[in-house]
Amino acid sequence: MTTKKLLLLPGDGIGPEVMGEVSRVIEWFSGRNGVEFETETDLVGGCCYDAHGVAVTDETIEKAKAADAVILGAVGGPKWDGVDFSVRPEAGLLRLRKDLQLFANLRPAICFEALADASSLKRELVEGLDIMIVRELTGGLYFGEPRGITDLGNGQRRGINTQVYDTFEIQRVAGVAFDLARKRNNRVTSVEKRNVMESGLLWQEDVIALHKEKFSDVTLDHMLADNCGMQLVRNPKQFDVIVTDNMFGDMLSDVASMLTGSLGMLPSASLGDADKDGRRLALYEPVHGSAPDIAGQGVANPIATILSFGMALRYSFDMGAEADLVDNAVQAALAEGCRTGDIASEGEKTLSTHEMGSAIISQMEALSA
Ligand code: NAD
């Protein structure tokens, strides 16, 4: 029996409610197929600020580094709106990403058959959709120097942000995308704006060089970011893995995610570099926030967080069959008509967070029998 250590950070709002259901899924898996999951729960976000005056403690950061994977719920809420920016709930999440050097953000956009009609696009465009967007997360425009607002002294001010990428940053995130593509449909689309940005030109050249050196078995295409936005809503099924920088990835992953319906369904993973044993620091979390409008009511959809744990099984623990079981159990529960409020049509019966967790676990039992 091998033991995998999971650090659970439920956070604020609906975070603890959805994490409760993930804990049941983890418990279900623990001890099966030779893997035991050891979990520890800690504070991040507003709840951590209330307890310690910071959004995440040094001790928790160390625990996150030592864990085999971190699963996070959500942070934030109106209670902390007036708190200083440096200790705001979101600062805890940013520090985790930064200190763990999680440079690759993976956002799958999968269309669940039972929800195809809930998409903003026609059923035939999204039915069977399964794409993965890999966004560079620690560089580019959101971090580049110089940055700031300067007073020009003539009644004018100037706002500056700098898009800056080095070869190693481009190639390590592209490497993650190529690796993923090999486990999927073997195609990568690299996205930038080389027509107007030197950093885009470098991006393309560095991706091509890496491809030639190590991944020539994977099909590689290049697309301008504006065209990619258009193609995602015109014909999203043409893509397998998309790799792009921080800012374009921010926008394109939001566009892609909305093709598949509710925020309550969307998982994500953020990965760091692999060490010599192939172990990567990793954080898994739903795309949604703490949903203060429904927090405490027991009605939040736990699927995004359960699917995030499924991604941990796949990408941190190489447990593809178990990850498939989670995905298939969610498909099956939806196909049987299980709905939380966010994905229900008018008049449809809705389940509580806990009931949805139970429905998914029952399907896992049935599918693995
Ligand atoms: P949100 O994602 O929390 O909610 C947006 C809407 O979607 C709300 O109507 C909410 O009820 C609904 N929703 C979200 N998740 C749901 C789920 N699992 N089940 C059912 N319905 C769900 O975004 P917001 O309202 O803009 O932000 C609320 C707080 O969350 C803010 O403090 C924000 O800073 C924070 N936030 C945190 C994260 C994070 O922790 N990664 C991400 C986004 C926002």
mmCIF file of N, CA and C and ligand atoms in Angstrom, residues 14 72 74-77 90 93 263-264 285 287-294 300-301 342, ligand 1:
data_model
loop_
_atom_site.group_PDB
_atom_site.id
_atom_site.type_symbol
_atom_site.label_atom_id
_atom_site.label_comp_id
_atom_site.label_asym_id
_atom_site.label_seq_id
_atom_site.Cartn_x
_atom_site.Cartn_y
_atom_site.Cartn_z
ATOM 1 N N ILE A 14 -18.805 28.713 -0.024
ATOM 2 C CA ILE A 14 -19.216 27.328 -0.319
ATOM 3 C C ILE A 14 -18.031 26.358 -0.301
ATOM 4 N N LEU A 72 -8.039 22.708 -3.194
ATOM 5 C CA LEU A 72 -8.548 23.944 -2.604
ATOM 6 C C LEU A 72 -10.023 24.135 -2.977
ATOM 7 N N ALA A 74 -12.514 27.385 -2.238
ATOM 8 C CA ALA A 74 -12.599 28.737 -2.810
ATOM 9 C C ALA A 74 -12.301 29.722 -1.702
ATOM 10 N N VAL A 75 -11.874 30.916 -2.077
ATOM 11 C CA VAL A 75 -11.596 31.935 -1.065
ATOM 12 C C VAL A 75 -12.356 33.220 -1.380
ATOM 13 N N GLY A 76 -12.558 34.019 -0.331
ATOM 14 C CA GLY A 76 -13.111 35.356 -0.529
ATOM 15 C C GLY A 76 -14.553 35.497 -0.086
ATOM 16 N N GLY A 77 -14.991 36.757 -0.084
ATOM 17 C CA GLY A 77 -16.362 37.053 0.299
ATOM 18 C C GLY A 77 -16.448 38.493 0.764
ATOM 19 N N GLU A 90 -7.757 36.543 -1.501
ATOM 20 C CA GLU A 90 -7.157 36.175 -2.794
ATOM 21 C C GLU A 90 -5.636 36.151 -2.722
ATOM 22 N N LEU A 93 -4.252 32.714 -2.131
ATOM 23 C CA LEU A 93 -4.211 31.873 -3.330
ATOM 24 C C LEU A 93 -3.027 32.254 -4.216
ATOM 25 N N LEU A 263 -20.514 27.325 -14.044
ATOM 26 C CA LEU A 263 -19.262 27.435 -13.284
ATOM 27 C C LEU A 263 -19.105 26.285 -12.288
ATOM 28 N N GLY A 264 -20.213 25.788 -11.816
ATOM 29 C CA GLY A 264 -20.192 24.722 -10.809
ATOM 30 C C GLY A 264 -19.676 23.398 -11.332
ATOM 31 N N GLU A 285 -8.248 22.886 -7.989
ATOM 32 C CA GLU A 285 -9.335 23.717 -7.447
ATOM 33 C C GLU A 285 -10.415 23.936 -8.493
ATOM 34 N N VAL A 287 -12.993 26.179 -10.722
ATOM 35 C CA VAL A 287 -12.807 27.506 -11.319
ATOM 36 C C VAL A 287 -13.657 28.551 -10.583
ATOM 37 N N HIS A 288 -14.770 28.094 -10.002
ATOM 38 C CA HIS A 288 -15.679 29.063 -9.373
ATOM 39 C C HIS A 288 -15.103 29.640 -8.078
ATOM 40 N N GLY A 289 -15.736 30.708 -7.601
ATOM 41 C CA GLY A 289 -15.349 31.349 -6.361
ATOM 42 C C GLY A 289 -16.162 30.835 -5.183
ATOM 43 N N SER A 290 -16.254 31.660 -4.139
ATOM 44 C CA SER A 290 -16.852 31.202 -2.890
ATOM 45 C C SER A 290 -18.376 31.375 -2.855
ATOM 46 N N ALA A 291 -18.939 31.901 -3.945
ATOM 47 C CA ALA A 291 -20.398 32.024 -4.106
ATOM 48 C C ALA A 291 -21.108 32.469 -2.832
ATOM 49 N N PRO A 292 -20.798 33.673 -2.321
ATOM 50 C CA PRO A 292 -21.413 34.109 -1.052
ATOM 51 C C PRO A 292 -22.937 34.146 -1.112
ATOM 52 N N ASP A 293 -23.488 34.302 -2.332
ATOM 53 C CA ASP A 293 -24.956 34.388 -2.452
ATOM 54 C C ASP A 293 -25.657 33.086 -2.073
ATOM 55 N N ILE A 294 -24.961 31.956 -2.147
ATOM 56 C CA ILE A 294 -25.618 30.690 -1.786
ATOM 57 C C ILE A 294 -24.881 29.962 -0.644
ATOM 58 N N ALA A 300 -24.809 24.256 -3.045
ATOM 59 C CA ALA A 300 -23.748 24.438 -4.063
ATOM 60 C C ALA A 300 -23.485 23.136 -4.813
ATOM 61 N N ASN A 301 -23.090 23.284 -6.045
ATOM 62 C CA ASN A 301 -22.749 22.121 -6.872
ATOM 63 C C ASN A 301 -21.317 21.665 -6.523
ATOM 64 N N ASP A 342 -27.905 25.166 -9.912
ATOM 65 C CA ASP A 342 -27.214 25.914 -10.971
ATOM 66 C C ASP A 342 -27.316 25.253 -12.335
HETATM 67 P P1 NAD B 1 -18.442 32.996 -7.900
HETATM 68 O O1 NAD B 1 -17.812 31.986 -8.799
HETATM 69 O O2 NAD B 1 -18.242 32.790 -6.450
HETATM 70 O O3 NAD B 1 -20.010 33.040 -8.188
HETATM 71 C C1 NAD B 1 -20.586 33.451 -9.407
HETATM 72 C C2 NAD B 1 -22.003 32.881 -9.537
HETATM 73 O O4 NAD B 1 -21.949 31.482 -9.778
HETATM 74 C C3 NAD B 1 -22.829 33.051 -8.250
HETATM 75 O O5 NAD B 1 -24.161 33.307 -8.593
HETATM 76 C C4 NAD B 1 -22.724 31.719 -7.563
HETATM 77 O O6 NAD B 1 -23.824 31.388 -6.742
HETATM 78 C C5 NAD B 1 -22.614 30.757 -8.760
HETATM 79 N N1 NAD B 1 -21.786 29.586 -8.419
HETATM 80 C C6 NAD B 1 -20.428 29.553 -8.343
HETATM 81 N N2 NAD B 1 -20.025 28.332 -7.968
HETATM 82 C C7 NAD B 1 -21.151 27.587 -7.819
HETATM 83 C C8 NAD B 1 -21.368 26.230 -7.442
HETATM 84 N N3 NAD B 1 -20.369 25.394 -7.142
HETATM 85 N N4 NAD B 1 -22.647 25.791 -7.380
HETATM 86 C C9 NAD B 1 -23.652 26.595 -7.689
HETATM 87 N N5 NAD B 1 -23.517 27.880 -8.061
HETATM 88 C C10 NAD B 1 -22.265 28.377 -8.114
HETATM 89 O O7 NAD B 1 -17.883 34.420 -8.351
HETATM 90 P P2 NAD B 1 -18.119 35.852 -7.711
HETATM 91 O O8 NAD B 1 -19.505 35.964 -7.186
HETATM 92 O O9 NAD B 1 -17.639 36.803 -8.710
HETATM 93 O O10 NAD B 1 -17.102 35.934 -6.475
HETATM 94 C C11 NAD B 1 -17.466 35.635 -5.119
HETATM 95 C C12 NAD B 1 -16.213 35.638 -4.253
HETATM 96 O O11 NAD B 1 -15.347 34.585 -4.688
HETATM 97 C C13 NAD B 1 -15.383 36.915 -4.385
HETATM 98 O O12 NAD B 1 -14.884 37.232 -3.103
HETATM 99 C C14 NAD B 1 -14.263 36.553 -5.328
HETATM 100 O O13 NAD B 1 -13.093 37.307 -5.103
HETATM 101 C C15 NAD B 1 -14.041 35.103 -4.960
HETATM 102 N N6 NAD B 1 -13.438 34.285 -6.024
HETATM 103 C C16 NAD B 1 -12.582 33.331 -5.613
HETATM 104 C C17 NAD B 1 -12.034 32.467 -6.544
HETATM 105 C C18 NAD B 1 -11.139 31.372 -6.046
HETATM 106 O O14 NAD B 1 -11.132 31.072 -4.866
HETATM 107 N N7 NAD B 1 -10.390 30.735 -6.914
HETATM 108 C C19 NAD B 1 -12.376 32.571 -7.902
HETATM 109 C C20 NAD B 1 -13.305 33.545 -8.282
HETATM 110 C C21 NAD B 1 -13.839 34.395 -7.335
#
